[in-house]
Coordinates of C-alpha atoms in Angstrom, one line a residue:
M12 CA -22.8 -25.0 13.4
A13 CA -22.3 -22.3 15.0
T14 CA -19.8 -24.0 17.7
P15 CA -16.4 -24.9 16.1
Y16 CA -17.0 -21.3 14.7
R17 CA -17.2 -19.9 18.5
A18 CA -14.4 -22.4 19.3
L19 CA -12.1 -21.1 16.9
L20 CA -13.2 -17.2 16.8
A21 CA -12.1 -17.6 21.5
R22 CA -8.8 -18.4 20.1
P23 CA -6.2 -15.8 21.0
G24 CA -6.2 -13.6 18.2
A25 CA -9.2 -14.8 16.3
I26 CA -11.5 -11.7 15.7
R27 CA -8.3 -9.9 14.6
L28 CA -7.2 -12.0 11.7
A29 CA -10.8 -12.9 10.1
A30 CA -12.0 -8.9 10.7
G31 CA -8.4 -8.4 8.6
C32 CA -9.7 -11.3 6.0
A33 CA -13.1 -9.5 5.7
L34 CA -11.5 -6.1 5.5
G35 CA -9.0 -8.0 3.4
W36 CA -11.7 -9.7 0.5
L37 CA -14.0 -6.8 0.7
S38 CA -11.4 -4.2 -0.3
F39 CA -9.6 -7.4 -3.1
T40 CA -13.6 -7.9 -5.0
S41 CA -14.3 -4.1 -5.2
Y42 CA -11.0 -3.3 -6.5
A43 CA -11.9 -3.9 -10.8
L44 CA -15.3 -2.1 -10.3
A45 CA -13.8 0.3 -8.4
I46 CA -11.2 1.2 -10.9
V47 CA -13.6 1.2 -14.1
L48 CA -16.5 3.5 -12.7
A49 CA -12.9 5.5 -12.0
T50 CA -11.2 5.7 -15.0
E51 CA -14.2 5.6 -17.4
G52 CA -15.9 8.7 -15.2
A53 CA -13.2 10.3 -15.6
T54 CA -12.4 9.3 -19.2
G55 CA -15.4 9.1 -20.7
S56 CA -13.8 5.9 -22.4
F57 CA -14.8 2.0 -21.0
A58 CA -11.3 1.5 -23.4
V59 CA -9.4 3.1 -21.1
A60 CA -11.3 1.6 -17.7
G61 CA -10.3 -1.7 -19.4
A62 CA -7.2 -1.1 -19.9
A63 CA -6.0 0.0 -16.7
V64 CA -8.4 -2.7 -14.5
A65 CA -6.3 -5.2 -17.6
A66 CA -3.0 -3.9 -16.3
F67 CA -4.0 -3.8 -12.8
A68 CA -5.1 -7.4 -12.6
A69 CA -1.9 -8.0 -15.1
A70 CA 0.8 -7.1 -12.7
S71 CA -0.8 -8.5 -9.9
A72 CA -0.9 -11.8 -11.5
A73 CA 2.3 -11.6 -12.3
L74 CA 4.5 -10.8 -9.6
A75 CA 2.0 -13.0 -6.9
P76 CA 4.4 -15.4 -6.5
V77 CA 7.2 -12.9 -5.8
R78 CA 5.4 -10.5 -3.8
G79 CA 3.8 -14.1 -1.8
R80 CA 8.0 -15.6 -1.6
L81 CA 8.7 -11.8 -0.2
V82 CA 5.9 -13.1 3.1
D83 CA 8.2 -16.2 3.1
R84 CA 10.9 -15.6 3.2
R85 CA 11.0 -11.8 5.6
G86 CA 8.2 -13.0 7.8
A87 CA 4.2 -11.3 7.3
R88 CA 5.8 -7.5 8.5
A89 CA 6.6 -7.5 5.2
L90 CA 3.0 -6.5 4.0
L91 CA 3.8 -3.3 6.4
V92 CA 6.5 -2.7 3.0
L93 CA 3.7 -3.4 0.7
A94 CA 0.5 -1.9 2.3
P95 CA 1.8 1.7 2.0
L96 CA 2.7 1.3 -1.4
H97 CA -0.1 -0.4 -3.1
A98 CA -1.9 2.8 -1.1
A99 CA 0.7 5.4 -3.2
G100 CA -0.1 4.0 -6.0
L101 CA -4.6 3.6 -5.8
V102 CA -3.9 7.2 -5.1
L103 CA -1.7 7.8 -7.9
V104 CA -5.0 5.8 -9.8
I105 CA -7.1 9.0 -8.7
V106 CA -4.4 11.6 -9.5
G107 CA -4.0 9.8 -13.2
C108 CA -7.9 10.5 -13.8
A109 CA -7.0 14.1 -14.0
G110 CA -4.2 13.8 -16.6
P111 CA -4.3 12.0 -19.9
A112 CA -5.7 8.6 -20.6
W113 CA -1.8 6.6 -20.3
A114 CA -1.7 8.2 -16.5
P115 CA -3.9 5.8 -14.9
V116 CA -4.1 2.5 -16.9
V117 CA -0.2 2.6 -15.7
A118 CA -0.5 3.8 -12.2
S119 CA -3.3 0.8 -12.6
G120 CA -0.3 -1.5 -13.4
L121 CA 2.0 0.0 -10.6
A122 CA -1.1 -0.6 -7.8
G123 CA -1.5 -3.9 -8.8
A124 CA 2.3 -4.7 -8.9
V125 CA 2.7 -4.1 -5.0
V126 CA -0.8 -5.8 -4.2
P127 CA 0.2 -7.1 -0.5
P128 CA -1.0 -11.3 -0.4
V129 CA -3.0 -10.3 2.7
I130 CA -5.2 -13.4 2.8
A131 CA -2.4 -15.6 1.2
T132 CA -1.0 -14.4 4.2
A133 CA -3.8 -15.2 6.8
R134 CA -4.4 -18.6 5.5
A135 CA -0.6 -19.7 6.3
A136 CA -1.6 -17.9 10.0
W137 CA -4.8 -19.4 10.3
V138 CA -2.5 -22.6 10.9
E139 CA -0.9 -21.8 14.0
V140 CA -3.7 -19.7 15.0
A141 CA -6.7 -22.2 15.2
G142 CA -4.6 -25.3 16.0
P143 CA -4.7 -28.6 14.1
E144 CA -8.1 -29.3 14.8
L145 CA -9.4 -26.3 14.3
T146 CA -7.6 -25.2 11.4
P147 CA -10.1 -26.8 8.3
T148 CA -12.7 -24.3 10.1
A149 CA -10.8 -21.4 9.9
H150 CA -9.9 -22.0 6.7
A151 CA -13.6 -22.5 5.6
L152 CA -14.6 -19.2 7.4
N153 CA -11.6 -17.3 5.5
A154 CA -13.1 -18.5 2.2
A155 CA -17.0 -17.9 3.4
L156 CA -15.9 -14.3 3.6
G157 CA -14.3 -13.9 0.4
D158 CA -17.7 -15.2 -0.8
V159 CA -19.7 -12.5 1.1
A160 CA -16.7 -10.3 0.2
A161 CA -18.1 -11.4 -3.8
V162 CA -20.9 -10.0 -3.4
A163 CA -21.3 -6.9 -1.0
G164 CA -17.4 -5.2 -2.4
P165 CA -18.9 -4.5 -5.7
A166 CA -22.4 -3.1 -4.7
L167 CA -21.0 -1.4 -1.5
T168 CA -18.5 0.4 -4.5
G169 CA -21.6 1.3 -6.8
A170 CA -23.6 2.5 -4.4
T171 CA -20.5 4.9 -2.5
A172 CA -20.3 5.6 -6.4
A173 CA -23.4 6.1 -7.1
L174 CA -24.4 8.8 -3.6
L175 CA -20.7 10.1 -3.8
G176 CA -18.7 9.5 -7.2
P177 CA -16.7 7.0 -8.8
L178 CA -13.2 8.7 -7.2
V179 CA -14.2 8.4 -3.9
A180 CA -15.3 5.3 -4.5
L181 CA -11.9 3.9 -5.2
A182 CA -10.3 6.3 -2.5
A183 CA -12.6 4.3 -0.2
V184 CA -11.0 0.6 -0.9
I185 CA -7.2 2.5 -0.2
P186 CA -8.0 2.3 3.9
G187 CA -9.8 -1.2 4.1
A188 CA -6.8 -2.8 2.1
A189 CA -4.4 -1.0 4.3
T190 CA -6.1 -2.4 7.5
A191 CA -6.9 -6.0 6.7
A192 CA -2.8 -5.9 5.5
L193 CA -1.7 -4.3 9.3
L194 CA -4.3 -6.3 11.1
V195 CA -2.6 -9.3 9.2
A196 CA 1.1 -8.5 10.2
L197 CA 0.3 -7.5 13.5
T198 CA -1.6 -11.4 14.4
A199 CA 0.6 -13.9 11.8
P200 CA 2.5 -15.8 14.6
D201 CA 6.7 -15.3 14.7
S202 CA 5.8 -12.5 12.0
S203 CA 9.8 -12.5 11.5
R204 CA 11.4 -15.6 10.6
E205 CA 14.9 -16.8 12.3
T206 CA 15.8 -19.0 9.8
Q207 CA 15.9 -18.4 6.2
P208 CA 14.1 -20.9 3.4
P209 CA 16.2 -23.3 2.1
S210 CA 17.0 -21.9 -1.7
S211 CA 14.8 -23.4 -4.1
P212 CA 16.4 -25.4 -7.2
H213 CA 13.7 -23.9 -9.5
R214 CA 14.7 -20.4 -8.7
F215 CA 11.5 -18.7 -10.9
W216 CA 9.2 -21.9 -10.2
G217 CA 9.5 -21.5 -7.0
V218 CA 7.2 -23.8 -5.1
L219 CA 5.4 -24.4 -7.8
G220 CA 8.3 -26.6 -9.6
E221 CA 8.7 -27.9 -6.1
S222 CA 5.7 -30.1 -5.6
P223 CA 3.2 -31.8 -8.3
G224 CA 0.2 -31.8 -6.0
L225 CA 0.6 -28.0 -6.4
R226 CA 0.9 -28.0 -10.1
T227 CA -2.6 -30.3 -10.5
L228 CA -3.9 -27.9 -7.7
A229 CA -2.7 -24.7 -9.8
V230 CA -3.7 -25.9 -13.4
C231 CA -7.5 -27.1 -12.1
D232 CA -7.8 -23.0 -11.1
G233 CA -6.4 -21.4 -14.1
V234 CA -8.3 -23.8 -16.1
L235 CA -12.0 -23.5 -13.8
G236 CA -10.4 -19.6 -14.0
L237 CA -12.1 -19.7 -17.6
A238 CA -15.8 -21.0 -17.0
F239 CA -16.2 -18.3 -14.3
G240 CA -14.7 -15.4 -16.4
A241 CA -17.4 -16.6 -19.5
L242 CA -19.8 -16.6 -17.0
D243 CA -19.0 -13.5 -15.0
V244 CA -19.7 -12.2 -19.2
A245 CA -22.7 -14.5 -20.1
V246 CA -25.0 -13.9 -16.9
P247 CA -25.4 -10.5 -18.0
A248 CA -25.4 -11.1 -21.7
L249 CA -28.8 -13.0 -20.6
A250 CA -30.3 -11.3 -18.3
R251 CA -30.2 -8.4 -21.7
E252 CA -32.3 -10.7 -23.8
A253 CA -34.2 -11.4 -21.6
D254 CA -34.9 -7.6 -20.9
A255 CA -33.9 -7.6 -17.2
T256 CA -31.0 -6.0 -16.9
G257 CA -31.5 -4.8 -13.7
A258 CA -31.2 -8.6 -12.2
A259 CA -28.3 -9.6 -13.7
G260 CA -26.7 -9.7 -10.9
V261 CA -29.2 -12.0 -9.0
P262 CA -27.6 -15.3 -10.4
L263 CA -23.9 -14.2 -9.5
A264 CA -25.8 -13.5 -6.0
A265 CA -27.7 -17.1 -5.6
F266 CA -23.6 -18.8 -6.6
A267 CA -22.9 -17.2 -3.7
L268 CA -25.2 -18.2 -1.3
G269 CA -24.7 -21.5 -2.6
S270 CA -21.3 -21.4 -1.9
V271 CA -21.6 -20.2 1.8
A272 CA -23.9 -21.9 3.0
C273 CA -21.6 -24.8 1.7
T274 CA -18.9 -23.5 2.7
L275 CA -19.9 -23.4 7.1
W276 CA -21.4 -26.5 6.5
V277 CA -17.9 -27.7 5.4
G278 CA -16.1 -26.3 8.1
A279 CA -18.4 -27.0 10.9
T280 CA -18.3 -31.0 9.9
R281 CA -15.5 -31.9 7.8
R282 CA -16.5 -36.2 7.4
H283 CA -13.8 -36.4 4.7
A284 CA -10.4 -35.8 3.3
P285 CA -9.8 -32.3 2.1
A286 CA -8.4 -34.9 -1.3
A287 CA -12.2 -36.2 -2.1
R288 CA -14.1 -33.4 -0.9
Y289 CA -11.5 -31.0 -3.7
L290 CA -12.5 -34.2 -6.0
L291 CA -16.2 -34.2 -5.4
G292 CA -16.8 -30.4 -5.5
T293 CA -14.8 -30.1 -8.8
F294 CA -17.4 -33.0 -9.7
V295 CA -20.8 -31.0 -8.5
V296 CA -19.3 -28.2 -10.2
A297 CA -19.0 -30.1 -13.1
V298 CA -22.2 -31.6 -13.1
A299 CA -23.7 -28.0 -12.0
L300 CA -22.2 -25.4 -15.1
P301 CA -23.1 -27.5 -18.7
L302 CA -27.0 -27.3 -16.5
C303 CA -26.9 -24.1 -17.9
L304 CA -26.8 -24.9 -21.3
V305 CA -30.3 -27.0 -20.6
F306 CA -31.9 -24.4 -18.4
A307 CA -30.8 -21.6 -20.2
S308 CA -33.0 -18.8 -19.1
L309 CA -32.1 -16.6 -16.0
L310 CA -34.3 -18.4 -13.3
G311 CA -32.8 -21.7 -14.6
V312 CA -29.4 -20.3 -14.2
T313 CA -30.0 -18.8 -11.2
A314 CA -31.1 -22.1 -9.5
V315 CA -28.7 -24.0 -11.3
L316 CA -25.7 -21.4 -10.2
V317 CA -26.9 -22.2 -5.8
F318 CA -26.2 -26.1 -6.9
A319 CA -22.7 -24.6 -8.6
G320 CA -22.1 -22.3 -5.5
A321 CA -22.3 -25.3 -3.3
G322 CA -20.2 -27.7 -5.5
F323 CA -17.2 -24.7 -5.5
G324 CA -17.7 -24.1 -2.2
L325 CA -16.9 -27.9 -1.3
L326 CA -13.5 -27.9 -3.3
N327 CA -12.5 -24.1 -1.8
V328 CA -12.3 -25.3 1.3
A329 CA -10.4 -28.6 0.4
L330 CA -8.2 -26.0 -1.5
F331 CA -7.1 -24.5 1.5
E332 CA -6.5 -27.8 3.9
L333 CA -4.7 -29.0 0.4
L334 CA -2.0 -26.7 0.3
D335 CA -0.9 -27.5 3.9
G336 CA -0.2 -31.1 2.3
V337 CA 1.2 -30.1 -1.0
A338 CA 3.7 -27.3 -0.3
A339 CA 5.9 -26.7 2.8
A340 CA 5.0 -24.3 5.4
D341 CA 8.5 -22.1 5.1
R342 CA 6.2 -21.5 2.0
A343 CA 3.0 -21.3 2.8
V344 CA 2.5 -17.8 1.3
E345 CA 3.7 -18.4 -1.8
A346 CA 1.8 -21.2 -2.3
L347 CA -1.5 -20.1 -2.6
T348 CA -0.5 -17.2 -4.9
W349 CA 0.8 -19.3 -7.3
L350 CA -3.0 -20.6 -7.8
T351 CA -4.1 -17.1 -7.1
S352 CA -2.8 -16.3 -10.7
A353 CA -3.8 -18.8 -12.4
Q354 CA -7.2 -18.1 -11.6
G355 CA -6.5 -14.5 -12.7
A356 CA -5.3 -15.6 -15.9
G357 CA -7.5 -17.9 -16.7
L358 CA -10.5 -15.4 -15.2
A359 CA -9.2 -13.1 -17.8
A360 CA -8.8 -15.5 -21.1
G361 CA -12.5 -16.8 -19.6
A362 CA -14.0 -12.8 -19.6
A363 CA -12.7 -12.3 -22.8
I364 CA -13.4 -15.5 -24.7
G365 CA -16.7 -15.3 -23.4
G366 CA -17.7 -11.4 -24.5
L367 CA -16.3 -12.1 -28.1
L368 CA -18.9 -14.9 -27.9
A369 CA -21.5 -13.3 -25.9
H370 CA -22.0 -10.8 -29.1
R371 CA -23.3 -14.0 -30.8
G372 CA -25.4 -14.5 -28.0
A373 CA -25.3 -15.3 -24.5
H374 CA -26.2 -19.0 -24.9
D375 CA -22.8 -19.3 -27.6
A376 CA -20.6 -17.9 -23.9
L377 CA -22.2 -20.6 -21.7
F378 CA -20.6 -23.1 -24.0
L379 CA -17.6 -21.8 -22.1
V380 CA -18.8 -21.5 -19.0
A381 CA -20.0 -25.9 -19.3
A382 CA -16.7 -27.7 -21.3
P383 CA -13.6 -26.6 -18.6
T384 CA -15.2 -28.0 -16.0
L385 CA -14.9 -31.0 -17.3
L386 CA -11.9 -30.9 -18.3
T387 CA -11.2 -29.5 -15.0
A388 CA -12.4 -32.8 -13.6
A389 CA -10.8 -34.9 -15.2
I390 CA -7.5 -33.5 -14.5
A391 CA -8.2 -33.2 -10.6
W392 CA -9.6 -37.2 -10.4
G393 CA -6.4 -38.1 -13.0
R394 CA -3.7 -36.3 -10.8
R395 CA -5.6 -37.2 -7.9
A396 CA -2.5 -39.3 -6.5
G397 CA -0.7 -36.0 -6.3
L398 CA -3.4 -34.1 -3.9
R399 CA -3.0 -37.1 -1.3
V400 CA 0.8 -36.2 -1.1
Q401 CA 2.7 -34.7 2.3
V402 CA 5.6 -32.6 2.7
A403 CA 7.4 -32.0 5.4
A404 CA 7.1 -28.7 7.3

């Protein structure tokens, strides 16, 4: 399994790009907890903390396609403009924590509005850095780094907050995100484009309006986000009911473990076309997550989530590869940011609705974990033909 990854990292610029991805994922997965801890610690209000995170997430998701379009038009060095603006926004959040309750909320929205699309830019850059043979392996490595960061980022943030204070934990995220943007911007080939992409007839929707396949992926990502948003609430609720609050992170870590293992395996083998792997991944998730309703204990859900994580790893790598077929190369960054927006909207809605259901019991919240996965599989199967359409670069 190690041979394709060894060959990939031997490519010029690959280690630097991988480091940028790792730092980017680590920073982005830490934002929510870091903002919550900092604002709650300063204001004493979880309501304010929740509003700050919501403002950050909403601004980030709403403007992600705009930032992606900027990078597609101006090249990867546009990250070097967005990164300092984003860092300044996070500094304002820290400063705002000493002011009135609305200050960190507004500052969080400003910081979210200018998040540099590091991972989307890196995904497009891997195509050229890795070459045709190793591009799927590169996408798998990128996805695996995201899975590891989803566990490591919040854990490091929590530990930093406990040892040094919540404001220090938020401050620690700033250099990581800025360094990630710098590494990716300096590594991405042809960082400044010689020609502008042709103007799109879909001025607002951009590449999303041009590509039926991308619309299918965006809808699936949004619906699946409902399930994962609810899962983030249902698992802690289940742990609370079992009087094992300290073990709430174990099931989610099991999900990440299954995803990382499957992702790395797929990147080393690639036995099937990405469209087939994407469909298979949605089916595995659609079978696994409803089983949480059957095995509704903390141990049972942990076991099920290893299986569900493997399915997610399968579809996530395939999704990265499918983007090369459903969107032209000069729209690659914007394409992934549309998926980021769709998934972010789904996660937010799933967490909000799941939280309401969890008040009645964790089992009720698990229904919202199960149902969207079945719909996702149905949509992916019904629209499968569009996932195989290749567009000209």
